[in-house]
Amino acid sequence: MLFNSLHFLLFFPTVTILYFLLPQRFRWQLLLAASCYFYMIFRPVYILVLLFTITVDYTAARLMEKSEGRQRKVLLLASILANVGILVFFKYYNFLNQSLHSTLNLFGLPVSDPPFLNILLPLGLSFHVFRSLSYTIDVYRGELRAEKHLGIYALCVMFFPILVAGPIERPQNLLPQFRERHFFEYERVVSGLQLMLWGFFQKVVIADRLAPLVNAVYNDPRSYHGISFIVATVLFAFQLYCDFAGYSNIARGAAMVMGFRVMRNFDRPFLSETINDFWKRWHISLSTWFRDYLLFSLKGNRIRWRFYFNIFLMFLVSGLWHGAAWTYVAWGAINGCYLIAGAVWRDASKRRNPAVPSAVWLKWPVRALRVLRTFALFCFSLIFFRANSFADASYIISHLSDVPHTLRLDGQFIQMFALLRASKLEFAVALSSLALLLVVEILQYRYRLRDLIRQQPVWFRWGLYYACIIAILLSAAINESQRFIYFQF
Amino acid sequence: MNRSDSSTSSSERRDARKFFSRLLLFALPLLLYPLFIFVVDPFNFLNPHSPVSDEAKLLTAAKLNPFIWKMNMFMKKPVANILLGDSTVGTLRTQKIQELTGEDYFNFAYSGGTFKEAVNTFWFAAQLAQLRKVYIGINLIHYNDAAYEDRTESFVRIERFPVTYFFDRTVLQSALYATYTELTHSDPAIGVPRIDRETGWRETLRSNANAYRDFSYPVRFRQELLKIVQYCREHAIEIFFLILPSHADLQHLAKDFKLEDAHDQIIRELSAMAPVYDFDYETEITTNKDNFKDPIHFTDQVGDLLVNEIWSGHLEHGRKYP
């Protein structure tokens, strides 16, 4: 079920009202049934995949707690194999097959065409597989007691707000919450709804408005030139952010209405001053997952060059997690390189000049430049993330320098609007919504916006909500509704 | 959450009362939305006394969602003779056909319509009317197993669950545009390309190159067509296929993609089922750019000429099989 569908508009209030009406002992059953229904709307048979991993992980964790030494390791391995095996089968089988075939061909080895597995990827597979993995690894490490109740564990994996696109909430945080009694608290319910409204605004008003502009350029790059690529890539950065952060906000808001606390997934990433900082603020649940379960598990982190290598490896895997294509691997590799370069530079600067206080008046311009630099670096890597193929990405990069040709302030520059297939009005609306987004993010430096809104008189608050709802309705009417980008992962 | 159960139930009730009473108050203005849709009723689906004129709706709703518009119109006043196909068939004016034949016709052509949509529309019309004559426009772009989009479902859904009318994206979009058009008496020029003719010409060729590249010989659609032909035979309905003219540039493009054999085979298969009128080859119409708005769409004058030739039976720029 899509959050931005009529179906969800009916589903969510129904489940929430029933949730608060039911006695505590029946609530988990309601949530589990609702989550199954939510998932089965996509493709009912794929619920079996989820049930399989849930059964394997539940059993492995329970047995793990009763066993010691090598047996624990074997059980953990069984759980990892089951989860990763399913992920590889559904997501990477064709990719690995094709890559192997191409490699063998490259060396002149005659091989027949690899069999193509024509199956749909179960929705949100990478998300719930990672949530399941963190559960068994935590139990193995002794950081979490194995859940005795199969139903509660199943609910932890399948909890509908975060089922298909995260945040990848840790079972450690989520499991105890299913045993807590959640009361209907006015302030919390309103806060949750505010968060959901903002999420819908990000998705429908901003991301869906930008999508056609970006798609026009990236689906047919050979018809465009430098300035179009730059504009489209910058717009894609915001589209991706608003699409995914919008989803995360709706998910967190929905959970909050029912009384659940789900981790924040984005923290104003485009205001980061360094790439290192950026990755602490972008898709936080995934970055921390990789840090805790992959990076910290790799050996040699105390040796500097091994640590750098491990970071690089982590980003390669992160790229591959996003999609079964070499473009995603390249995207991960570029970001890994950024991070290593940043770390090397930081170390070198410390040795050269430990602490040079900069002039106060320079503070803001320097910060602004750093923010711009980080944003530009991330945008560059996004070319690989969004391009439909390596060839397209190479074409776009090699034609980025066409800027002076199209930047002439004559008819050619105006053509930019035509090249993005957007009217000036559409383009202006898109830019205004981006400006609004940035203002909100900058304001968040100083204020907790939801508290700020709560302090305003009712006419202001309601006016704001109505304005958001009207903007969402108008955008939904004008723009083609787009699927959430991260659903495909 | 350290409150005891008994104390919380009363505070919970208080919070719930506060929330729902405010929600009710907040939702009151939002009820204006369904009211707005009901009053404007861009597709004449609910409200026969809509203050927005049919002219404004024709310029907006009929273009934004021709499926709802036409299927709803047909449901209200079924006609025995129908035309099915994409926008090229839309250029054949039913008024002109009526002048020639004295019979009522309904044109079910949809802009960008697919063959699947034509098939579904046939069954929809067959349920509502005792059909006499059916003309189906066929071309390589939509009579192609790779083009399977079906937007007729939007009307079927609305007909089955009228409440979904209020939540359809195109209904809100049409209501806004229709109101704007009614108030300002200006044509919002929906569907009119913003680019000049030459650029548009190139764009059309380019997008058709993509369609030709993905062309998949219509095996599945042929089965669907056979069912229709069978039904027509059983119910004494006359059926005809129309292969309308495209500009020579597009014909050459099909040749570039080696689709001539597919084209010929399609004509052979169709003519084995029913009479075929073919205008899509090099003639003085198809080689003259002035006869076309873009490589696919011929002008209204050519449309009238084709109507004359098809319905009077004197073919000058086309041929008939068998």
Short mmCIF file of C-alpha atoms in Angstrom, two decimals, chain A:
data_model
loop_
_atom_site.label_atom_id
_atom_site.label_comp_id
_atom_site.label_asym_id
_atom_site.label_seq_id
_atom_site.Cartn_x
_atom_site.Cartn_y
_atom_site.Cartn_z
CA MET A 1 0.00 0.00 0.00
CA LEU A 2 1.29 3.43 -0.86
CA PHE A 3 1.26 6.16 1.77
CA ASN A 4 0.14 8.61 -0.93
CA SER A 5 -2.97 6.63 -1.85
CA LEU A 6 -6.65 6.84 -1.04
CA HIS A 7 -6.33 3.34 0.35
CA PHE A 8 -3.92 4.49 3.06
CA LEU A 9 -6.13 7.48 3.81
CA LEU A 10 -8.85 5.04 4.86
CA PHE A 11 -6.57 2.32 6.26
CA PHE A 12 -4.57 4.42 8.71
CA PRO A 13 -7.41 6.13 10.64
CA THR A 14 -9.30 2.82 10.82
CA VAL A 15 -6.30 0.96 12.28
CA THR A 16 -5.49 3.82 14.66
CA ILE A 17 -9.02 4.13 16.01
CA LEU A 18 -9.28 0.36 16.48
CA TYR A 19 -5.85 0.34 18.11
CA PHE A 20 -6.91 2.76 20.83
CA LEU A 21 -10.30 1.13 21.30
CA LEU A 22 -8.90 -2.36 21.82
CA PRO A 23 -7.58 -3.61 25.16
CA GLN A 24 -3.78 -3.77 25.33
CA ARG A 25 -3.61 -7.58 25.01
CA PHE A 26 -5.24 -7.52 21.57
CA ARG A 27 -3.34 -4.57 20.14
CA TRP A 28 -0.34 -6.47 18.83
CA GLN A 29 -2.69 -8.82 17.00
CA LEU A 30 -4.44 -5.90 15.36
CA LEU A 31 -1.12 -4.33 14.31
CA LEU A 32 0.18 -7.62 12.97
CA ALA A 33 -2.99 -8.24 10.95
CA ALA A 34 -2.93 -4.66 9.66
CA SER A 35 0.76 -4.99 8.71
CA CYS A 36 0.09 -8.24 6.83
CA TYR A 37 -2.76 -6.58 4.97
CA PHE A 38 -0.60 -3.51 4.24
CA TYR A 39 2.11 -5.72 2.75
CA MET A 40 -0.20 -8.09 0.88
CA ILE A 41 -1.79 -5.26 -1.09
CA PHE A 42 1.38 -5.28 -3.25
CA ARG A 43 1.72 -8.97 -4.00
CA PRO A 44 0.10 -11.34 -1.52
CA VAL A 45 2.35 -14.34 -2.18
CA TYR A 46 5.47 -12.46 -1.05
CA ILE A 47 4.23 -12.55 2.52
CA LEU A 48 5.61 -16.10 2.49
CA VAL A 49 9.13 -14.72 2.03
CA LEU A 50 8.67 -12.59 5.12
CA LEU A 51 7.18 -15.45 7.10
CA PHE A 52 10.13 -17.65 6.14
CA THR A 53 12.78 -15.19 7.35
CA ILE A 54 10.76 -14.42 10.48
CA THR A 55 10.54 -18.12 11.36
CA VAL A 56 14.23 -18.74 10.67
CA ASP A 57 15.41 -15.70 12.65
CA TYR A 58 13.05 -16.31 15.55
CA THR A 59 14.15 -19.92 15.86
CA ALA A 60 17.85 -19.09 15.41
CA ALA A 61 17.73 -16.39 18.09
CA ARG A 62 15.86 -18.59 20.57
CA LEU A 63 18.29 -21.47 20.09
CA MET A 64 21.25 -19.11 20.18
CA GLU A 65 20.34 -17.99 23.66
CA LYS A 66 20.31 -21.58 24.89
CA SER A 67 23.60 -22.55 23.27
CA GLU A 68 27.21 -21.56 23.57
CA GLY A 69 30.44 -21.25 21.60
CA ARG A 70 30.57 -22.63 18.08
CA GLN A 71 26.91 -23.56 18.02
CA ARG A 72 25.94 -19.91 18.45
CA LYS A 73 28.12 -19.00 15.51
CA VAL A 74 26.51 -21.70 13.37
CA LEU A 75 23.05 -20.43 14.26
CA LEU A 76 24.02 -16.86 13.45
CA LEU A 77 25.47 -18.02 10.16
CA ALA A 78 22.26 -19.88 9.35
CA SER A 79 20.22 -16.74 9.98
CA ILE A 80 22.58 -14.57 7.90
CA LEU A 81 22.56 -17.12 5.08
CA ALA A 82 18.76 -17.31 5.04
CA ASN A 83 18.37 -13.53 4.94
CA VAL A 84 21.20 -12.71 2.59
CA GLY A 85 20.32 -15.74 0.45
CA ILE A 86 16.82 -14.41 -0.12
CA LEU A 87 18.18 -10.96 -0.82
CA VAL A 88 20.69 -12.31 -3.34
CA PHE A 89 18.12 -14.55 -5.02
CA PHE A 90 15.50 -11.87 -5.54
CA LYS A 91 17.66 -8.80 -5.94
CA TYR A 92 21.07 -9.78 -7.23
CA TYR A 93 20.66 -13.07 -9.12
CA ASN A 94 20.25 -11.47 -12.56
CA PHE A 95 22.88 -8.85 -11.84
CA LEU A 96 25.50 -11.38 -10.70
CA ASN A 97 24.68 -13.70 -13.56
CA GLN A 98 24.93 -10.93 -16.12
CA SER A 99 28.17 -9.59 -14.61
CA LEU A 100 29.75 -13.05 -14.60
CA HIS A 101 28.66 -13.59 -18.19
CA SER A 102 30.14 -10.25 -19.30
CA THR A 103 33.42 -10.97 -17.48
CA LEU A 104 33.79 -14.39 -19.08
CA ASN A 105 33.01 -12.87 -22.47
CA LEU A 106 35.63 -10.22 -21.87
CA PHE A 107 38.25 -12.94 -21.51
CA GLY A 108 37.02 -14.60 -24.67
CA LEU A 109 35.50 -17.58 -22.90
CA PRO A 110 32.51 -18.85 -24.84
CA VAL A 111 29.41 -18.94 -22.64
CA SER A 112 25.76 -19.13 -23.51
CA ASP A 113 23.36 -16.37 -22.51
CA PRO A 114 22.65 -16.55 -18.77
CA PRO A 115 19.10 -17.51 -17.79
CA PHE A 116 17.08 -14.45 -16.84
CA LEU A 117 14.94 -14.73 -13.73
CA ASN A 118 11.75 -12.88 -14.55
CA ILE A 119 10.45 -12.15 -11.04
CA LEU A 120 9.44 -9.03 -9.20
CA LEU A 121 11.50 -7.91 -6.24
CA PRO A 122 9.48 -8.20 -3.00
CA LEU A 123 8.80 -4.70 -1.79
CA GLY A 124 11.13 -3.30 0.85
CA LEU A 125 13.12 -6.55 0.94
CA SER A 126 16.43 -4.83 1.76
CA PHE A 127 14.82 -2.98 4.64
CA HIS A 128 13.23 -5.88 6.48
CA VAL A 129 16.19 -8.17 5.80
CA PHE A 130 18.47 -5.64 7.48
CA ARG A 131 16.08 -5.24 10.41
CA SER A 132 16.02 -9.03 10.83
CA LEU A 133 19.80 -9.25 10.59
CA SER A 134 20.32 -6.64 13.27
CA TYR A 135 18.06 -8.70 15.55
CA THR A 136 19.99 -11.96 15.28
CA ILE A 137 23.37 -10.19 15.41
CA ASP A 138 22.33 -8.30 18.55
CA VAL A 139 21.17 -11.55 20.16
CA TYR A 140 24.44 -13.20 19.16
CA ARG A 141 26.44 -10.35 20.65
CA GLY A 142 24.41 -10.59 23.84
CA GLU A 143 23.11 -7.05 23.46
CA LEU A 144 19.49 -8.17 23.19
CA ARG A 145 17.45 -10.97 24.74
CA ALA A 146 15.77 -13.22 22.18
CA GLU A 147 12.07 -12.41 21.87
CA LYS A 148 9.98 -15.28 23.20
CA HIS A 149 6.72 -14.24 21.59
CA LEU A 150 6.70 -15.15 17.89
CA GLY A 151 3.82 -12.76 17.19
CA ILE A 152 5.60 -9.78 18.77
CA TYR A 153 8.78 -10.61 16.89
CA ALA A 154 6.87 -10.90 13.60
CA LEU A 155 5.29 -7.53 14.33
CA CYS A 156 8.69 -6.00 14.98
CA VAL A 157 9.81 -7.05 11.49
CA MET A 158 6.52 -6.21 9.81
CA PHE A 159 5.34 -3.07 11.65
CA PHE A 160 3.53 -1.38 8.78
CA PRO A 161 4.72 2.25 9.02
CA ILE A 162 8.35 1.18 8.57
CA LEU A 163 7.84 -2.08 6.67
CA VAL A 164 8.68 -1.19 3.10
CA ALA A 165 11.12 1.72 3.22
CA GLY A 166 12.38 2.08 6.75
CA PRO A 167 13.73 3.71 8.83
CA ILE A 168 15.61 0.50 9.63
CA GLU A 169 14.65 0.74 13.29
CA ARG A 170 16.61 -1.54 15.62
CA PRO A 171 14.61 -4.33 17.26
CA GLN A 172 16.33 -3.27 20.49
CA ASN A 173 14.32 -0.03 20.39
CA LEU A 174 11.17 -1.38 18.84
CA LEU A 175 10.50 -4.68 20.60
CA PRO A 176 9.91 -3.25 24.12
CA GLN A 177 7.50 -0.69 22.69
CA PHE A 178 5.02 -3.41 21.64
CA ARG A 179 4.63 -4.31 25.31
CA GLU A 180 4.10 -0.74 26.45
CA ARG A 181 0.58 0.54 26.78
CA HIS A 182 0.16 3.59 24.57
CA PHE A 183 -2.40 6.11 25.62
CA PHE A 184 -4.28 8.49 23.40
CA GLU A 185 -2.45 11.71 24.18
CA TYR A 186 -3.65 14.81 22.40
CA GLU A 187 -0.28 16.52 22.05
CA ARG A 188 1.48 13.42 20.76
CA VAL A 189 -1.26 12.55 18.27
CA VAL A 190 -1.23 16.11 16.91
CA SER A 191 2.59 16.04 16.68
CA GLY A 192 2.42 12.79 14.74
CA LEU A 193 -0.15 14.19 12.34
CA GLN A 194 1.95 17.34 11.86
CA LEU A 195 4.93 15.18 10.97
CA MET A 196 2.83 13.17 8.53
CA LEU A 197 1.50 16.36 6.92
CA TRP A 198 5.04 17.66 6.43
CA GLY A 199 6.06 14.30 4.98
CA PHE A 200 3.19 14.41 2.49
CA PHE A 201 4.13 17.99 1.62
CA GLN A 202 7.74 16.96 0.94
CA LYS A 203 6.66 14.03 -1.18
CA VAL A 204 3.68 15.37 -3.13
CA VAL A 205 4.46 19.07 -3.40
CA ILE A 206 8.24 19.00 -3.77
CA ALA A 207 9.50 15.57 -4.88
CA ASP A 208 6.67 14.80 -7.31
CA ARG A 209 6.91 18.28 -8.80
CA LEU A 210 10.65 17.85 -9.45
CA ALA A 211 10.38 14.31 -10.80
CA PRO A 212 9.20 15.13 -14.35
CA LEU A 213 11.95 17.75 -14.76
CA VAL A 214 14.62 15.28 -13.67
CA ASN A 215 13.18 12.37 -15.65
CA ALA A 216 13.04 14.40 -18.85
CA VAL A 217 16.80 14.96 -18.75
CA TYR A 218 17.98 11.65 -17.29
CA ASN A 219 15.78 9.44 -19.48
CA ASP A 220 17.11 11.06 -22.63
CA PRO A 221 20.48 12.65 -21.80
CA ARG A 222 21.65 12.85 -25.41
CA SER A 223 19.04 15.52 -26.13
CA TYR A 224 20.44 17.83 -23.44
CA HIS A 225 23.52 19.89 -22.63
CA GLY A 226 25.63 20.96 -19.69
CA ILE A 227 23.39 23.39 -17.87
CA SER A 228 20.44 21.00 -18.11
CA PHE A 229 22.52 18.24 -16.51
CA ILE A 230 23.60 20.49 -13.67
CA VAL A 231 20.09 21.77 -13.00
CA ALA A 232 18.56 18.30 -13.31
CA THR A 233 21.14 16.78 -10.95
CA VAL A 234 20.65 19.49 -8.31
CA LEU A 235 16.90 19.03 -8.62
CA PHE A 236 17.33 15.26 -8.32
CA ALA A 237 19.25 15.72 -5.06
CA PHE A 238 16.24 17.55 -3.65
CA GLN A 239 13.78 15.13 -5.22
CA LEU A 240 15.55 12.15 -3.66
CA TYR A 241 15.78 13.88 -0.31
CA CYS A 242 12.15 15.00 -0.22
CA ASP A 243 10.94 11.66 -1.51
CA PHE A 244 12.77 9.61 1.09
CA ALA A 245 12.69 12.07 3.99
CA GLY A 246 8.99 12.57 3.18
CA TYR A 247 8.41 8.83 3.43
CA SER A 248 10.39 8.63 6.67
CA ASN A 249 8.42 11.51 8.17
CA ILE A 250 5.08 9.92 7.24
CA ALA A 251 6.31 6.64 8.73
CA ARG A 252 7.55 8.27 11.93
CA GLY A 253 4.42 10.40 12.19
CA ALA A 254 2.11 7.39 11.73
CA ALA A 255 4.04 5.46 14.37
CA MET A 256 4.00 8.48 16.69
CA VAL A 257 0.21 8.84 16.45
CA MET A 258 -0.07 5.29 17.81
CA GLY A 259 2.54 6.03 20.47
CA PHE A 260 5.64 4.42 18.93
CA ARG A 261 9.02 6.13 18.81
CA VAL A 262 10.90 5.54 15.57
CA MET A 263 14.38 6.90 14.96
CA ARG A 264 14.99 10.00 12.85
CA ASN A 265 16.29 9.14 9.41
CA PHE A 266 17.40 12.56 8.13
CA ASP A 267 18.79 15.56 9.94
CA ARG A 268 19.08 18.47 7.47
CA PRO A 269 21.77 16.71 5.42
CA PHE A 270 22.12 19.47 2.83
CA LEU A 271 23.42 21.82 5.51
CA SER A 272 26.37 19.54 6.25
CA GLU A 273 29.80 21.11 6.04
CA THR A 274 31.70 17.90 5.31
CA ILE A 275 30.91 14.61 3.64
CA ASN A 276 31.62 12.89 6.94
CA ASP A 277 28.99 15.10 8.57
CA PHE A 278 26.65 14.48 5.63
CA TRP A 279 26.67 10.73 6.14
CA LYS A 280 25.80 11.23 9.80
CA ARG A 281 22.66 13.08 8.69
CA TRP A 282 21.54 11.24 5.54
CA HIS A 283 19.63 7.94 5.82
CA ILE A 284 20.85 7.70 9.39
CA SER A 285 19.29 4.31 10.07
CA LEU A 286 21.22 2.72 7.19
CA SER A 287 24.52 4.53 7.84
CA THR A 288 24.49 3.51 11.49
CA TRP A 289 23.47 -0.03 10.52
CA PHE A 290 26.50 -0.36 8.27
CA ARG A 291 28.72 1.21 10.90
CA ASP A 292 27.53 -1.05 13.72
CA TYR A 293 27.15 -4.33 11.91
CA LEU A 294 29.64 -4.17 9.06
CA LEU A 295 32.41 -1.66 9.77
CA PHE A 296 32.79 -2.60 13.43
CA SER A 297 32.78 -6.29 12.48
CA LEU A 298 35.67 -5.88 10.04
CA LYS A 299 39.14 -6.48 11.37
CA GLY A 300 42.00 -3.99 11.41
CA ASN A 301 40.11 -0.77 12.17
CA ARG A 302 42.95 0.34 14.46
CA ILE A 303 45.39 0.38 11.56
CA ARG A 304 44.77 3.54 9.58
CA TRP A 305 45.02 2.18 6.03
CA ARG A 306 42.92 -0.85 6.95
CA PHE A 307 40.31 1.45 8.45
CA TYR A 308 40.20 3.46 5.21
CA PHE A 309 39.89 0.26 3.23
CA ASN A 310 37.05 -0.92 5.47
CA ILE A 311 35.23 2.38 4.99
CA PHE A 312 35.60 2.02 1.24
CA LEU A 313 34.28 -1.54 1.42
CA MET A 314 31.36 -0.41 3.54
CA PHE A 315 30.36 2.18 0.94
CA LEU A 316 30.70 -0.32 -1.90
CA VAL A 317 28.28 -2.61 -0.08
CA SER A 318 26.03 0.35 0.67
CA GLY A 319 25.96 1.17 -3.04
CA LEU A 320 25.08 -2.39 -3.88
CA TRP A 321 22.39 -2.38 -1.19
CA HIS A 322 20.69 0.43 -3.08
CA GLY A 323 20.40 -1.44 -6.32
CA ALA A 324 21.68 -4.32 -8.39
CA ALA A 325 23.59 -2.23 -10.91
CA TRP A 326 27.18 -1.06 -11.33
CA THR A 327 26.02 2.55 -11.29
CA TYR A 328 25.04 2.14 -7.63
CA VAL A 329 28.37 0.49 -6.86
CA ALA A 330 30.12 3.46 -8.49
CA TRP A 331 27.99 5.82 -6.42
CA GLY A 332 29.05 4.00 -3.26
CA ALA A 333 32.70 3.95 -4.34
CA ILE A 334 32.72 7.70 -5.00
CA ASN A 335 31.26 8.43 -1.59
CA GLY A 336 33.75 6.04 0.01
CA CYS A 337 36.58 7.95 -1.70
CA TYR A 338 35.15 11.26 -0.50
CA LEU A 339 35.10 10.02 3.05
CA ILE A 340 38.65 8.66 2.92
CA ALA A 341 39.93 11.85 1.28
CA GLY A 342 38.18 13.87 4.00
CA ALA A 343 39.74 11.76 6.74
CA VAL A 344 43.23 11.99 5.20
CA TRP A 345 42.86 15.76 4.79
CA ARG A 346 41.64 16.13 8.38
CA ASP A 347 44.60 14.16 9.72
CA ALA A 348 47.08 16.11 7.61
CA SER A 349 45.57 19.46 8.67
CA LYS A 350 45.78 18.49 12.32
CA ARG A 351 49.47 17.68 11.96
CA ARG A 352 50.26 20.84 9.98
CA ASN A 353 48.27 23.38 11.86
CA PRO A 354 46.49 22.06 14.93
CA ALA A 355 44.14 24.95 15.67
CA VAL A 356 44.07 28.17 13.73
CA PRO A 357 41.27 30.39 14.97
CA SER A 358 39.53 32.00 12.01
CA ALA A 359 38.17 35.54 12.04
CA VAL A 360 34.60 35.77 13.31
CA TRP A 361 33.39 37.67 10.25
CA LEU A 362 34.67 34.84 8.08
CA LYS A 363 32.76 32.18 9.98
CA TRP A 364 29.46 32.26 8.05
CA PRO A 365 30.85 32.69 4.51
CA VAL A 366 33.30 29.86 5.14
CA ARG A 367 30.53 27.64 6.49
CA ALA A 368 28.35 28.48 3.49
CA LEU A 369 31.17 27.59 1.11
CA ARG A 370 31.75 24.31 2.89
CA VAL A 371 28.05 23.49 2.71
CA LEU A 372 28.07 24.24 -1.02
CA ARG A 373 31.19 22.14 -1.56
CA THR A 374 29.66 19.16 0.26
CA PHE A 375 26.43 19.53 -1.67
CA ALA A 376 28.30 19.73 -5.00
CA LEU A 377 30.30 16.60 -4.19
CA PHE A 378 27.18 14.68 -3.27
CA CYS A 379 25.41 15.88 -6.42
CA PHE A 380 28.31 14.65 -8.54
CA SER A 381 27.99 11.17 -7.07
CA LEU A 382 24.24 11.27 -7.67
CA ILE A 383 24.82 11.32 -11.42
CA PHE A 384 25.68 7.62 -11.09
CA PHE A 385 22.78 7.03 -8.72
CA ARG A 386 20.19 8.43 -11.12
CA ALA A 387 21.64 7.63 -14.56
CA ASN A 388 19.97 4.69 -16.27
CA SER A 389 23.31 3.18 -17.28
CA PHE A 390 27.04 3.66 -17.01
CA ALA A 391 27.07 4.96 -20.57
CA ASP A 392 24.50 7.64 -19.68
CA ALA A 393 26.46 8.64 -16.57
CA SER A 394 29.68 8.94 -18.60
CA TYR A 395 27.89 10.98 -21.27
CA ILE A 396 26.48 13.35 -18.67
CA ILE A 397 29.83 13.80 -16.90
CA SER A 398 31.72 14.36 -20.14
CA HIS A 399 29.19 17.01 -21.19
CA LEU A 400 28.95 18.88 -17.89
CA SER A 401 31.45 21.42 -19.20
CA ASP A 402 29.07 22.51 -21.96
CA VAL A 403 27.95 25.18 -19.51
CA PRO A 404 29.37 28.28 -21.25
CA HIS A 405 27.67 27.30 -24.50
CA THR A 406 24.20 27.17 -22.98
CA LEU A 407 24.69 29.90 -20.42
CA ARG A 408 24.72 32.68 -23.01
CA LEU A 409 22.17 35.21 -21.90
CA ASP A 410 20.19 35.10 -25.10
CA GLY A 411 17.49 32.81 -26.37
CA GLN A 412 19.72 29.84 -25.62
CA PHE A 413 19.51 30.41 -21.88
CA ILE A 414 15.76 30.73 -22.03
CA GLN A 415 15.81 27.44 -23.92
CA MET A 416 16.88 25.86 -20.65
CA PHE A 417 13.25 25.90 -19.56
CA ALA A 418 12.22 24.25 -22.77
CA LEU A 419 15.08 21.78 -22.40
CA LEU A 420 13.80 20.75 -19.00
CA ARG A 421 10.38 20.53 -20.65
CA ALA A 422 9.02 22.88 -18.04
CA SER A 423 7.23 26.19 -18.35
CA LYS A 424 8.70 29.13 -16.49
CA LEU A 425 5.76 28.95 -14.09
CA GLU A 426 6.36 25.27 -13.33
CA PHE A 427 10.04 25.96 -12.83
CA ALA A 428 9.31 28.93 -10.58
CA VAL A 429 6.90 26.85 -8.45
CA ALA A 430 9.53 24.12 -8.13
CA LEU A 431 12.17 26.64 -7.05
CA SER A 432 9.80 28.30 -4.56
CA SER A 433 9.03 24.98 -2.92
CA LEU A 434 12.76 24.30 -2.64
CA ALA A 435 13.27 27.73 -1.08
CA LEU A 436 10.54 26.94 1.45
CA LEU A 437 12.23 23.64 2.27
CA LEU A 438 15.56 25.38 2.86
CA VAL A 439 13.96 28.05 5.05
CA VAL A 440 12.34 25.33 7.18
CA GLU A 441 15.64 23.48 7.49
CA ILE A 442 17.60 26.61 8.41
CA LEU A 443 14.97 27.62 10.97
CA GLN A 444 15.40 24.22 12.57
CA TYR A 445 18.90 25.31 13.60
CA ARG A 446 17.39 27.65 16.12
CA TYR A 447 13.91 26.37 16.84
CA ARG A 448 11.97 23.19 17.31
CA LEU A 449 9.47 24.00 14.62
CA ARG A 450 6.63 21.89 15.97
CA ASP A 451 6.93 23.64 19.33
CA LEU A 452 7.07 26.98 17.57
CA ILE A 453 3.90 26.19 15.64
CA ARG A 454 2.18 24.99 18.81
CA GLN A 455 2.81 28.38 20.43
CA GLN A 456 1.05 30.25 17.63
CA PRO A 457 -2.62 31.28 17.78
CA VAL A 458 -5.13 28.84 16.38
CA TRP A 459 -5.90 30.91 13.26
CA PHE A 460 -2.20 30.77 12.29
CA ARG A 461 -1.80 27.07 12.96
CA TRP A 462 -4.95 26.06 11.16
CA GLY A 463 -4.18 28.45 8.32
CA LEU A 464 -0.83 26.74 7.95
CA TYR A 465 -2.40 23.27 7.95
CA TYR A 466 -5.04 24.30 5.41
CA ALA A 467 -2.36 25.84 3.19
CA CYS A 468 -0.38 22.59 3.32
CA ILE A 469 -3.44 20.47 2.57
CA ILE A 470 -4.47 22.70 -0.34
CA ALA A 471 -0.92 22.66 -1.72
CA ILE A 472 -0.89 18.85 -1.46
CA LEU A 473 -4.30 18.54 -3.15
CA LEU A 474 -3.36 20.94 -5.95
CA SER A 475 -0.01 19.23 -6.52
CA ALA A 476 -1.65 15.81 -6.48
CA ALA A 477 -4.07 17.08 -9.11
CA ILE A 478 -1.43 18.59 -11.35
CA ASN A 479 1.54 16.23 -10.98
CA GLU A 480 1.59 12.59 -11.88
CA SER A 481 1.83 10.64 -8.64
CA GLN A 482 5.25 8.99 -8.36
CA ARG A 483 6.16 5.86 -6.44
CA PHE A 484 8.52 6.40 -3.53
CA ILE A 485 12.03 6.00 -4.97
CA TYR A 486 13.28 3.87 -2.09
CA PHE A 487 10.50 1.30 -2.59
CA GLN A 488 12.62 -0.30 -5.31
CA PHE A 489 15.43 -1.01 -2.86
#
